[in-house]
PDB file of N, CA and C in Angstrom:
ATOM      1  N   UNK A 201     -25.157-123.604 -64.848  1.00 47.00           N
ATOM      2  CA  UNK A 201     -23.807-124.092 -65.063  1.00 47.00           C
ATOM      3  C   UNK A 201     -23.054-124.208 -63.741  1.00 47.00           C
ATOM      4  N   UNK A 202     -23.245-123.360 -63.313  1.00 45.00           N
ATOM      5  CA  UNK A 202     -22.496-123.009 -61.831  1.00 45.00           C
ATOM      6  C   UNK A 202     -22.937-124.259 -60.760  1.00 45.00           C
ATOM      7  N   UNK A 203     -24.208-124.600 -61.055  1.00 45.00           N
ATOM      8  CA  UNK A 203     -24.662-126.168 -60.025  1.00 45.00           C
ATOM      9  C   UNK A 203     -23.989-126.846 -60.556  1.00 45.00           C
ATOM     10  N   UNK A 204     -23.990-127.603 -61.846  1.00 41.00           N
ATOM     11  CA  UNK A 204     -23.499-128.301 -62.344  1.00 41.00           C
ATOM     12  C   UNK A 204     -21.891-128.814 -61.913  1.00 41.00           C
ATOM     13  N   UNK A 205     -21.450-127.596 -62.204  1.00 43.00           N
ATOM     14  CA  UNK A 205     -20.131-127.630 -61.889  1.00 43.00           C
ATOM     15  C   UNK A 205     -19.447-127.912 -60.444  1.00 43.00           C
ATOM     16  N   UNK A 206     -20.939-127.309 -59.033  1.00 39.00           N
ATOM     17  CA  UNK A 206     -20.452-127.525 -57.991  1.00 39.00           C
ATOM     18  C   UNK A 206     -20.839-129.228 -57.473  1.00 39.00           C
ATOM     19  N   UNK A 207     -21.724-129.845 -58.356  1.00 42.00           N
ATOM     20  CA  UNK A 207     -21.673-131.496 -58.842  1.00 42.00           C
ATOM     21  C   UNK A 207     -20.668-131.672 -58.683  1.00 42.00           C
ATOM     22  N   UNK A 208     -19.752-131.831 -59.983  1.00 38.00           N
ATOM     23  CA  UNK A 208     -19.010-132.007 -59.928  1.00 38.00           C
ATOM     24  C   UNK A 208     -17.917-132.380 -59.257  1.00 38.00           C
ATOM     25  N   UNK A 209     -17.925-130.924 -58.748  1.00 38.00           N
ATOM     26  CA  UNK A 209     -16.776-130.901 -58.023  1.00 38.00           C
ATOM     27  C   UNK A 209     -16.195-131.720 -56.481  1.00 38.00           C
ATOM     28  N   UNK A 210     -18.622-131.945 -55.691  1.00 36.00           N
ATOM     29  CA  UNK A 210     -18.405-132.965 -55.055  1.00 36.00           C
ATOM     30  C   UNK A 210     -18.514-133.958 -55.765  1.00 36.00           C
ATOM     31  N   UNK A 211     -18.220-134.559 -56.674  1.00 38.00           N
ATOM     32  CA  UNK A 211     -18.083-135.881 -56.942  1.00 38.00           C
ATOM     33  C   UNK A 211     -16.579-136.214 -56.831  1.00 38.00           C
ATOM     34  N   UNK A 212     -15.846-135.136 -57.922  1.00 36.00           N
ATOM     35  CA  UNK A 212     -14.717-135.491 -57.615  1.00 36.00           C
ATOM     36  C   UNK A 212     -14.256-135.428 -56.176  1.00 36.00           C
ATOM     37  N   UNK A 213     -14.479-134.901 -54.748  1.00 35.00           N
ATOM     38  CA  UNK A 213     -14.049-134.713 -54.037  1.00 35.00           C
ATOM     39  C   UNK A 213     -14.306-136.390 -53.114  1.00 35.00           C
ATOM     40  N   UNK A 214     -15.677-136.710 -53.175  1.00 34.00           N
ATOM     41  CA  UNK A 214     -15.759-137.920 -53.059  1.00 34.00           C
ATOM     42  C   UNK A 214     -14.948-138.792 -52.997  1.00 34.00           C
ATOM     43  N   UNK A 215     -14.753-138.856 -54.757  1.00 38.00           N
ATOM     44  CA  UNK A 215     -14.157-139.872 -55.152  1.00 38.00           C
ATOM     45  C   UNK A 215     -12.217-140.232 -54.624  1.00 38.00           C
ATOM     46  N   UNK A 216     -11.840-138.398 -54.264  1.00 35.00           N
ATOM     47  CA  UNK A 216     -10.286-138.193 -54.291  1.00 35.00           C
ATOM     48  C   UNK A 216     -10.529-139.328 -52.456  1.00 35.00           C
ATOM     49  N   UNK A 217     -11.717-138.740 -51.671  1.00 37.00           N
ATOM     50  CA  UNK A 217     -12.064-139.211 -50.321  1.00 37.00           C
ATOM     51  C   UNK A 217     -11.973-140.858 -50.538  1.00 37.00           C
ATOM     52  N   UNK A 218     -11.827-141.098 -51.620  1.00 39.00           N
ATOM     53  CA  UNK A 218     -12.114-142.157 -51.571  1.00 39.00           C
ATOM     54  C   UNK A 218     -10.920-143.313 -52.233  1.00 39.00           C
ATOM     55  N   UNK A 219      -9.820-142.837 -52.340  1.00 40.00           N
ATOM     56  CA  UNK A 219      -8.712-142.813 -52.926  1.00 40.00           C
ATOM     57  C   UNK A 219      -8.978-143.543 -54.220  1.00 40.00           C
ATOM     58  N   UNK A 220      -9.881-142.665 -55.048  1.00 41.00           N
ATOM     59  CA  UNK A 220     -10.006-143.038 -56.233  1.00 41.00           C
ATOM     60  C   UNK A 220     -10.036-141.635 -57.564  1.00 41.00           C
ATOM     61  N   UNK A 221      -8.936-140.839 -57.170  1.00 40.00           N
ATOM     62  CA  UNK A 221      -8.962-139.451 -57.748  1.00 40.00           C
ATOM     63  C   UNK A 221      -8.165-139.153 -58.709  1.00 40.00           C
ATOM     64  N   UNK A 222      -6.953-140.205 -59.170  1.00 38.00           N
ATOM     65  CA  UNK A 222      -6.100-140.168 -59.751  1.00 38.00           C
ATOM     66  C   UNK A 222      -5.410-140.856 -58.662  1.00 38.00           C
ATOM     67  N   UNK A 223      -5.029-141.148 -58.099  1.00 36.00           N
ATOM     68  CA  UNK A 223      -3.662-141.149 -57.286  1.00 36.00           C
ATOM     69  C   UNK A 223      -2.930-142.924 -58.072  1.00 36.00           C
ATOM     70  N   UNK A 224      -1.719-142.466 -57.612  1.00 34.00           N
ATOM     71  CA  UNK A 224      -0.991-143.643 -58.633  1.00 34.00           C
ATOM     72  C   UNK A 224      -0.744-145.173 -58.075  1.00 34.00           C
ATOM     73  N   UNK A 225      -0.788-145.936 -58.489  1.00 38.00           N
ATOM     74  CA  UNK A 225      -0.563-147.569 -57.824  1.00 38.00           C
ATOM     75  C   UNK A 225      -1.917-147.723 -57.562  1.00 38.00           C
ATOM     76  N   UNK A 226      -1.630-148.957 -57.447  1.00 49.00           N
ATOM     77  CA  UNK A 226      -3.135-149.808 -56.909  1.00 49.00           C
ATOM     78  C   UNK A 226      -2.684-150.329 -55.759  1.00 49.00           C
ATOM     79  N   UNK A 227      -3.505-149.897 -54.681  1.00 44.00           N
ATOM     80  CA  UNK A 227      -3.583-150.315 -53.383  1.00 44.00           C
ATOM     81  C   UNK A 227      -4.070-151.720 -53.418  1.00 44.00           C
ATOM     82  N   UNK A 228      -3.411-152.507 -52.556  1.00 47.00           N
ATOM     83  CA  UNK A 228      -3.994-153.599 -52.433  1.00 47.00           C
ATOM     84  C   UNK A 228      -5.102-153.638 -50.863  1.00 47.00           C
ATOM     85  N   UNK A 229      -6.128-153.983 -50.946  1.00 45.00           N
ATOM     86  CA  UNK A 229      -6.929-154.185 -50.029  1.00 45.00           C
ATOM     87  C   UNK A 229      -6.309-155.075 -48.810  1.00 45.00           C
ATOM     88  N   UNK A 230      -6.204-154.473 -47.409  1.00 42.00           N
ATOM     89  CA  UNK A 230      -5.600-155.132 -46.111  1.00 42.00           C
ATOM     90  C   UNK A 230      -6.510-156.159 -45.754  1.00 42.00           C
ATOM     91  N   UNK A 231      -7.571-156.548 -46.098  1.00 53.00           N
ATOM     92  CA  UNK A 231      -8.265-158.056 -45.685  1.00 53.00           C
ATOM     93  C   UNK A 231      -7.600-158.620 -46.938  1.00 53.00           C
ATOM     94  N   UNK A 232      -7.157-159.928 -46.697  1.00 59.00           N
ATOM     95  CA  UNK A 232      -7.418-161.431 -47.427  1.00 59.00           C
ATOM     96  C   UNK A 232      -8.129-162.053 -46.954  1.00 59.00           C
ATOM     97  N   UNK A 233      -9.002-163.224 -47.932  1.00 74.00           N
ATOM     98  CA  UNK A 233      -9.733-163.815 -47.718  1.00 74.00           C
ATOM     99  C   UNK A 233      -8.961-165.284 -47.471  1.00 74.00           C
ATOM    100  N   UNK A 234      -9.183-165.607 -46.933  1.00 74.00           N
ATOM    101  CA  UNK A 234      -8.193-167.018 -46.295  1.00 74.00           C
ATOM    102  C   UNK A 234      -8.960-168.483 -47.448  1.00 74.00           C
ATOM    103  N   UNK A 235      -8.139-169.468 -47.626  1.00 78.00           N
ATOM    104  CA  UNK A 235      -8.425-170.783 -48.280  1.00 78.00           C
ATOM    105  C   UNK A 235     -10.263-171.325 -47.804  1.00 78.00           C
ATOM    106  N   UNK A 236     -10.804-171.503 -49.002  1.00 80.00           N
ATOM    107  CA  UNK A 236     -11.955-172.075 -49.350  1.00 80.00           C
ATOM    108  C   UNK A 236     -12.686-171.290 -49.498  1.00 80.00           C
ATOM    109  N   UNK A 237     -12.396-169.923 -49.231  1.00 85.00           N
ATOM    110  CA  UNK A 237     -12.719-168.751 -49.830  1.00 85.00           C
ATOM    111  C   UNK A 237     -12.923-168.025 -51.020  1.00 85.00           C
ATOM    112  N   UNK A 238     -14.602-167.781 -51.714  1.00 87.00           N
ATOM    113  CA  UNK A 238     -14.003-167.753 -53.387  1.00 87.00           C
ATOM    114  C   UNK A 238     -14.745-166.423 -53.796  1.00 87.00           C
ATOM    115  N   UNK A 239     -13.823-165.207 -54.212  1.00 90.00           N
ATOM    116  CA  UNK A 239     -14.293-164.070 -54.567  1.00 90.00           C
ATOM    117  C   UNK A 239     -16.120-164.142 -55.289  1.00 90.00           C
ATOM    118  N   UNK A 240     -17.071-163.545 -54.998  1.00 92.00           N
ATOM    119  CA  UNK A 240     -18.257-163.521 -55.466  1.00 92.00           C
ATOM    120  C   UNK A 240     -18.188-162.739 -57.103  1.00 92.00           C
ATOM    121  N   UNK A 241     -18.612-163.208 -58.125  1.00 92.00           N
ATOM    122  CA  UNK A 241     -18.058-162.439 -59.081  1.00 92.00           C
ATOM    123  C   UNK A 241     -19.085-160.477 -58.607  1.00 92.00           C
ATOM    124  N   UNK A 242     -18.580-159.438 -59.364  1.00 93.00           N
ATOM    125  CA  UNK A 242     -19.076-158.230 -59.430  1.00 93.00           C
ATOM    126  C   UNK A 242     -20.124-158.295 -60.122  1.00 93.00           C
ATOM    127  N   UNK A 243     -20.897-157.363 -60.163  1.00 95.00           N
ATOM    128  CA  UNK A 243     -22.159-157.417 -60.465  1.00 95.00           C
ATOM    129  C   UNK A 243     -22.132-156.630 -61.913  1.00 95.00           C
ATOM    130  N   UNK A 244     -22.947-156.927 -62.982  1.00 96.00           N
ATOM    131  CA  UNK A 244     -22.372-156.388 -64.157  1.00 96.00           C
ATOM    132  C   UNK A 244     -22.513-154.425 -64.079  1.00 96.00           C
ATOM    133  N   UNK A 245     -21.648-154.486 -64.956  1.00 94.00           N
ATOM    134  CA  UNK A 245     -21.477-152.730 -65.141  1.00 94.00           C
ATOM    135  C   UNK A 245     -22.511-152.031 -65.273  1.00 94.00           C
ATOM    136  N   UNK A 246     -22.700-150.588 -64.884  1.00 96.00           N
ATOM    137  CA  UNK A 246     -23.946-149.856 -65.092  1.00 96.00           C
ATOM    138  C   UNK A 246     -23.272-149.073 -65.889  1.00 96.00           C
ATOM    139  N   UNK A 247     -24.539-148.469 -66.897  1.00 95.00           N
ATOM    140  CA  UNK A 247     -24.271-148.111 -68.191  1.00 95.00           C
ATOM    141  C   UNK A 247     -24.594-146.453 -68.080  1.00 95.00           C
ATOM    142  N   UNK A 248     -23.272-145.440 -68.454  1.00 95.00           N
ATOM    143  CA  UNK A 248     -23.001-143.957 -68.040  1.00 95.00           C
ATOM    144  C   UNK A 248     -22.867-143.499 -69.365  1.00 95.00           C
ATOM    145  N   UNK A 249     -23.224-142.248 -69.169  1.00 93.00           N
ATOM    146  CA  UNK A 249     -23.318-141.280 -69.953  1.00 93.00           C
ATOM    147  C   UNK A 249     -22.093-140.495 -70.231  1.00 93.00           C
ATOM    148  N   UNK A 250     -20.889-140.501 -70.995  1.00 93.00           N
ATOM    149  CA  UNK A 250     -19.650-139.775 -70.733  1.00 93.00           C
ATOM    150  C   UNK A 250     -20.469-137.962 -71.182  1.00 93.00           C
ATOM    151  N   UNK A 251     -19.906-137.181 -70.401  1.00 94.00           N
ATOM    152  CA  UNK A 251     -19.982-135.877 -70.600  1.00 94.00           C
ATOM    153  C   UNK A 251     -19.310-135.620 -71.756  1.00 94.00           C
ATOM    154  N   UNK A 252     -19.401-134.293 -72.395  1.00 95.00           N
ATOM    155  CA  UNK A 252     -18.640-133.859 -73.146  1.00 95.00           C
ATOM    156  C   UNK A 252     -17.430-133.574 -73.273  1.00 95.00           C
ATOM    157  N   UNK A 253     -16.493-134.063 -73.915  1.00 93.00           N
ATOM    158  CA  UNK A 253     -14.488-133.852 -73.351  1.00 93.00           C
ATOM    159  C   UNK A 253     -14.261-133.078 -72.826  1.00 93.00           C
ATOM    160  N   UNK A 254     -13.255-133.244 -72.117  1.00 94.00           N
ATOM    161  CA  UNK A 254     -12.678-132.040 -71.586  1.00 94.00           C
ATOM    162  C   UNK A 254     -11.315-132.332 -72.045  1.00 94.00           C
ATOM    163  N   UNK A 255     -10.654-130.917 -72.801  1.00 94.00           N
ATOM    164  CA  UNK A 255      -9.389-131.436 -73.398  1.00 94.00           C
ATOM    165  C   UNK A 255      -8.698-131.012 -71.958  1.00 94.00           C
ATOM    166  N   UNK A 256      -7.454-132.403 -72.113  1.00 91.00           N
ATOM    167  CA  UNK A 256      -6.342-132.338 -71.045  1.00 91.00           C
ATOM    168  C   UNK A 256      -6.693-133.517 -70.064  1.00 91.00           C
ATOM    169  N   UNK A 257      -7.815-134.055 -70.284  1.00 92.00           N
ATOM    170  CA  UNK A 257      -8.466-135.042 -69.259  1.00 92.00           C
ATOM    171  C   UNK A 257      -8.993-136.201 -69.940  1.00 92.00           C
ATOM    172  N   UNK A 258      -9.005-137.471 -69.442  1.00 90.00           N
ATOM    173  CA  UNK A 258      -8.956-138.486 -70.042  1.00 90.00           C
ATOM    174  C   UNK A 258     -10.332-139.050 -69.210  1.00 90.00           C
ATOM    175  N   UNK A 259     -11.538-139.614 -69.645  1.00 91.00           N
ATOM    176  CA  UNK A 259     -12.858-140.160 -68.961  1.00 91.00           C
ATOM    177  C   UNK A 259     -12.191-141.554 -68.358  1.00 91.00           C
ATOM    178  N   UNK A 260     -12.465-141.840 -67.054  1.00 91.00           N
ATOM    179  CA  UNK A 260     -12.250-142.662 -66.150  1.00 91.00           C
ATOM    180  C   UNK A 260     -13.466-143.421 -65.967  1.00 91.00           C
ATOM    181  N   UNK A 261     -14.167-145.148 -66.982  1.00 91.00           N
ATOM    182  CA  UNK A 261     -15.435-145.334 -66.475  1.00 91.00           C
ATOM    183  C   UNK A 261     -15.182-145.724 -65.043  1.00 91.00           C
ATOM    184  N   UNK A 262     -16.824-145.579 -64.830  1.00 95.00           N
ATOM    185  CA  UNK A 262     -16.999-146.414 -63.741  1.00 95.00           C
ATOM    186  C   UNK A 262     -16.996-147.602 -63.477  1.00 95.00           C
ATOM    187  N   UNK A 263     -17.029-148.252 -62.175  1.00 95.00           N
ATOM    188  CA  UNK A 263     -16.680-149.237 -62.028  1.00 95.00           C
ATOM    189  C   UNK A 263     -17.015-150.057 -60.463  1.00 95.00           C
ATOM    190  N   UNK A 264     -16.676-150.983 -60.183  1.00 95.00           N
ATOM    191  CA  UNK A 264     -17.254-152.298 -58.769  1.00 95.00           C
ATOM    192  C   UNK A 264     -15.885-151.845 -58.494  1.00 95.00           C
ATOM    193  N   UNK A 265     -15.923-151.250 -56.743  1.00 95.00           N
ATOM    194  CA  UNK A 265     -14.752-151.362 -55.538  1.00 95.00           C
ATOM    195  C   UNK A 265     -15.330-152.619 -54.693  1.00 95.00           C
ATOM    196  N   UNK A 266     -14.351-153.146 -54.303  1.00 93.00           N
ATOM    197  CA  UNK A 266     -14.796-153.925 -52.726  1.00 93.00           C
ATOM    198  C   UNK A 266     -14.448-153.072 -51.589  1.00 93.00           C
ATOM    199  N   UNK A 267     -15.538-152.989 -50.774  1.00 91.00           N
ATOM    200  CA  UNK A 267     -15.352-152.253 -49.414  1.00 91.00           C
ATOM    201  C   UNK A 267     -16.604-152.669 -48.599  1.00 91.00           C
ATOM    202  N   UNK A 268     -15.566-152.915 -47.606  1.00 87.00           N
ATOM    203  CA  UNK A 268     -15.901-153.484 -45.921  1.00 87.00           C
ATOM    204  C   UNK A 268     -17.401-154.936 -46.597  1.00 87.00           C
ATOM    205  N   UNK A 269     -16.450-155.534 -47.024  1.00 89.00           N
ATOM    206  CA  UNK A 269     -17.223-157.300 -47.357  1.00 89.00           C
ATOM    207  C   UNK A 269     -18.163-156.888 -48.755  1.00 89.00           C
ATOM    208  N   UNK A 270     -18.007-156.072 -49.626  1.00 93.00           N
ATOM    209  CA  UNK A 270     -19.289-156.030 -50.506  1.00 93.00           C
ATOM    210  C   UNK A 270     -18.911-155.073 -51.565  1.00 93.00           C
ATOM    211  N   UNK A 271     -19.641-154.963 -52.797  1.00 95.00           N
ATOM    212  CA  UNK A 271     -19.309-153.901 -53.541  1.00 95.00           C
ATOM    213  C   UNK A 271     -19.677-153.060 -53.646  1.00 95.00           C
ATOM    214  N   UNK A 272     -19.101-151.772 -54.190  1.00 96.00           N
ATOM    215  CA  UNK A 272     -19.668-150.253 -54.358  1.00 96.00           C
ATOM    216  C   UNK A 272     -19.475-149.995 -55.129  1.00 96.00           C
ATOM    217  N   UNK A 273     -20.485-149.565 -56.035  1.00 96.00           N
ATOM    218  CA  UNK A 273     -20.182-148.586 -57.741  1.00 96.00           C
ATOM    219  C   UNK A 273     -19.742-147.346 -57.357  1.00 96.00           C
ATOM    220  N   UNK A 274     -18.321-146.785 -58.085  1.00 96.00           N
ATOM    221  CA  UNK A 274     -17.883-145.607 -58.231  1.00 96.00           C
ATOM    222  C   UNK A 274     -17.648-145.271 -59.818  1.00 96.00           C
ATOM    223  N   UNK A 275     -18.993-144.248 -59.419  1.00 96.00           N
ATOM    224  CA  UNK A 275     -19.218-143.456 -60.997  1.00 96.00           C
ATOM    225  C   UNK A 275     -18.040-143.197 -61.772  1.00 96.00           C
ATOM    226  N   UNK A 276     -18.028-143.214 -63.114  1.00 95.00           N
ATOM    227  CA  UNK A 276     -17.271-142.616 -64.215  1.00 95.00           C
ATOM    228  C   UNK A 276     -16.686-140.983 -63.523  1.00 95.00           C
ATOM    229  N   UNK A 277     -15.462-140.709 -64.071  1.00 94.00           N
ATOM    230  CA  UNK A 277     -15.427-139.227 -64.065  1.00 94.00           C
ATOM    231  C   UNK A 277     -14.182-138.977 -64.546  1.00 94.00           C
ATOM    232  N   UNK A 278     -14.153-137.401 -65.230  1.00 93.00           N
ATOM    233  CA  UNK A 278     -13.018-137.310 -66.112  1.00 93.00           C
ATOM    234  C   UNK A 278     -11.618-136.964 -64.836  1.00 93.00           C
ATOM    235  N   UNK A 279     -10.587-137.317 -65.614  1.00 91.00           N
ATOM    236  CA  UNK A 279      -9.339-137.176 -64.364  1.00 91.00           C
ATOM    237  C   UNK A 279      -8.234-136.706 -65.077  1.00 91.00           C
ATOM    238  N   UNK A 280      -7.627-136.142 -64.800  1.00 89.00           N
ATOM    239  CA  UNK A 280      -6.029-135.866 -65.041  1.00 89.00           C
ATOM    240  C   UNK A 280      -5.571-136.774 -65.573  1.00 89.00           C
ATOM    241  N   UNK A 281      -4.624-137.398 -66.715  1.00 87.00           N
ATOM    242  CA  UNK A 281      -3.900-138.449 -66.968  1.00 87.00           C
ATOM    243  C   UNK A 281      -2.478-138.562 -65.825  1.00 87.00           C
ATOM    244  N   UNK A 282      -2.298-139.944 -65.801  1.00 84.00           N
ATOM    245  CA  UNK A 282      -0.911-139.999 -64.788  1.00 84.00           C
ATOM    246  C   UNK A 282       0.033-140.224 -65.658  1.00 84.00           C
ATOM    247  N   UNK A 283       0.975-139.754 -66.449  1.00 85.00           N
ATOM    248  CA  UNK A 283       1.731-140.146 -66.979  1.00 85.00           C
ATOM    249  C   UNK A 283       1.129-141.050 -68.189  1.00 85.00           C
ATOM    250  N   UNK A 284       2.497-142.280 -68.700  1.00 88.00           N
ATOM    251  CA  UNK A 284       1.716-143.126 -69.520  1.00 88.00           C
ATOM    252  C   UNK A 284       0.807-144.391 -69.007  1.00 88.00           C
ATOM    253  N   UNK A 285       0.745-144.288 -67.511  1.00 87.00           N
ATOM    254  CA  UNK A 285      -0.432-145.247 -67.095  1.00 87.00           C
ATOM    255  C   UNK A 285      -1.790-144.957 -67.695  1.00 87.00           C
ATOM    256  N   UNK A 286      -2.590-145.768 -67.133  1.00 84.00           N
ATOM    257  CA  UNK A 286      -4.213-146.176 -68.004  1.00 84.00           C
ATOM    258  C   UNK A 286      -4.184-146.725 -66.650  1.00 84.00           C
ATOM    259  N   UNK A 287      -6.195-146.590 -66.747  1.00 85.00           N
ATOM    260  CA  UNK A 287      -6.630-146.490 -65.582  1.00 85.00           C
ATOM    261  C   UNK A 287      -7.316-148.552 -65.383  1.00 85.00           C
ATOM    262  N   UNK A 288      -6.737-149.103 -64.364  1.00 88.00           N
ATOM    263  CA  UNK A 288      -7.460-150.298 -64.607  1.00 88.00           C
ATOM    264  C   UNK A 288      -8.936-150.435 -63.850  1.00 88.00           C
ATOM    265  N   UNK A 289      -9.264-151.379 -64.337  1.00 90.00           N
ATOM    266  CA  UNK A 289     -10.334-151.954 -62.727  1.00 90.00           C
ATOM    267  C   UNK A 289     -10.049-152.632 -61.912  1.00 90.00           C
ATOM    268  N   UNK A 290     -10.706-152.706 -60.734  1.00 92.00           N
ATOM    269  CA  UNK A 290     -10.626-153.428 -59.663  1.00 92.00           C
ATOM    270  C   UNK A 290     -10.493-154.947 -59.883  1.00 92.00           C
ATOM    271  N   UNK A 291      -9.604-155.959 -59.212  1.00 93.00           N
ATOM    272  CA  UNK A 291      -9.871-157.335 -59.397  1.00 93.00           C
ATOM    273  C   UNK A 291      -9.491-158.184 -58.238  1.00 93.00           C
ATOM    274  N   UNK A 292      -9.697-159.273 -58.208  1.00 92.00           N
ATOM    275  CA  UNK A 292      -9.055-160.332 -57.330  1.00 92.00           C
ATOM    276  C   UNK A 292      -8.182-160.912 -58.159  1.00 92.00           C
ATOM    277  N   UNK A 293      -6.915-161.093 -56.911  1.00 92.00           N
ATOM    278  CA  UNK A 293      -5.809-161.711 -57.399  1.00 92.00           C
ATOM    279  C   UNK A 293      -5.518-163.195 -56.357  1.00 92.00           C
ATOM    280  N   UNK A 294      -5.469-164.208 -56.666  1.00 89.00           N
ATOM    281  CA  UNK A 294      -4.758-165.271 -55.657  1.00 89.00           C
ATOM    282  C   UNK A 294      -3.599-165.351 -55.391  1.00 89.00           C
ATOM    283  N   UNK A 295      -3.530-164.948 -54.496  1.00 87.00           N
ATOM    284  CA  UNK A 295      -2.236-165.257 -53.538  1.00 87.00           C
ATOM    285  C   UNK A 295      -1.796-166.149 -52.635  1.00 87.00           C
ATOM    286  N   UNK A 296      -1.309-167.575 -53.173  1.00 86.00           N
ATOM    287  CA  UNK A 296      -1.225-168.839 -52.537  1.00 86.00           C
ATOM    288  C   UNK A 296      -2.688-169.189 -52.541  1.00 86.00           C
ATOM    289  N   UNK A 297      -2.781-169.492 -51.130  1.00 86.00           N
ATOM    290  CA  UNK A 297      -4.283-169.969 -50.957  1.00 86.00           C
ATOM    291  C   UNK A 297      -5.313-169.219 -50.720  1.00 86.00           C
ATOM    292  N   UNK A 298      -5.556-167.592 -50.419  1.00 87.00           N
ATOM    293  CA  UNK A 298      -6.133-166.425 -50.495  1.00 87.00           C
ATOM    294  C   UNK A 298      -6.341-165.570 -51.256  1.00 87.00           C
ATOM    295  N   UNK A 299      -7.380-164.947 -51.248  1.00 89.00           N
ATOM    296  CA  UNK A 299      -7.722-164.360 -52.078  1.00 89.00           C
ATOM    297  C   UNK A 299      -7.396-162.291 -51.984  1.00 89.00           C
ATOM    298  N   UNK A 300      -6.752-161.615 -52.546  1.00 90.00           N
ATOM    299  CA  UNK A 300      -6.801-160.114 -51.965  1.00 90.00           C
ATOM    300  C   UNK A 300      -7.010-159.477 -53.212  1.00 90.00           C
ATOM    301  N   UNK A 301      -8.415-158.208 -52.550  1.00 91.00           N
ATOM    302  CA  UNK A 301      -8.727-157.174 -53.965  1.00 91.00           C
ATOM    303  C   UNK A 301      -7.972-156.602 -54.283  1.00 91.00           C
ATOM    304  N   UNK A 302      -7.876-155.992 -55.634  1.00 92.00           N
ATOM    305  CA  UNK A 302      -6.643-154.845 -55.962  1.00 92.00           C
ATOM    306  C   UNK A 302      -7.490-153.910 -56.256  1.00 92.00           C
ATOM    307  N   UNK A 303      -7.385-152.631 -55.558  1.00 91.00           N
ATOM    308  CA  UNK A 303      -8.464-151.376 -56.017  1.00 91.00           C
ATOM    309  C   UNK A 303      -7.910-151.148 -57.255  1.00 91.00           C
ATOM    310  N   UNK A 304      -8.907-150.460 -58.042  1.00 90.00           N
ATOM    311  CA  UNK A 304      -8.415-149.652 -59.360  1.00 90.00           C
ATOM    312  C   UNK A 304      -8.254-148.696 -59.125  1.00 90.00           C
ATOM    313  N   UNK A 305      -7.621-148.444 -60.215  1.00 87.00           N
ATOM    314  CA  UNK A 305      -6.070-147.270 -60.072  1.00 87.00           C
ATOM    315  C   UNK A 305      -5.412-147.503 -61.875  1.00 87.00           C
ATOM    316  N   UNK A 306      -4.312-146.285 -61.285  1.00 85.00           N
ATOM    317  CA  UNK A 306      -3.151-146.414 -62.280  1.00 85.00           C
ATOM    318  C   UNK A 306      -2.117-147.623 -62.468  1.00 85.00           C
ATOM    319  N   UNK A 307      -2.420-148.225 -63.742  1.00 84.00           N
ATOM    320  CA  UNK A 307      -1.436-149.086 -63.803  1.00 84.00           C
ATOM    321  C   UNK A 307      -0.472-148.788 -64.868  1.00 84.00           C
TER     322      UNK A 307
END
């Protein structure tokens, strides 16, 4: 139990490293992609195992980040609720003629 748990605990620590721990707002990613530029779609979802509940904590799946030109799967994991936000996914948004990611987060 005690491994398990110290799993865990780096995962969540990871993930907080990774400003994906709860924290509130969605950062918008500081590259845009400039005109003629066209987001690559994400690669489909990988399929997780939710653990057993944990009351007080709400399961966060996993999900596709963009980082430094490419994507990264960041595993499922249970989190603190923020208030009455819900947790989104990551997306591209157009902005004029560019393109900028929105990390997931609390929306």
């Amino acid at each position: 139990m005690k491994q398990v748990r110290s799993k865990v605990m780096l995962a969540f620590a990871l993930a907080t490293g990774l400003g994906l721990g709860g924290g509130i707002g969605n950062v918008a990613d500081a590259q845009g992609y400039g005109p003629g530029w066209v987001p690559p779609p994400a690669p489909p979802l990988r399929a997780e195992v939710m653990p057993p509940p944990r009351p007080g904590w709400v399961w966060r799946n996993g999900g596709w980040d963009w980082r430094g030109g490419g994507y990264v799967w960041i595993p499922g994991q249970y989190v603190r609720p923020v208030g009455p936000r819900h947790w989104g996914p990551g997306h591209w948004v157009r902005r004029g003629p560019s393109w900028t990611w929105v990390r997931p987060g609390w929306y």
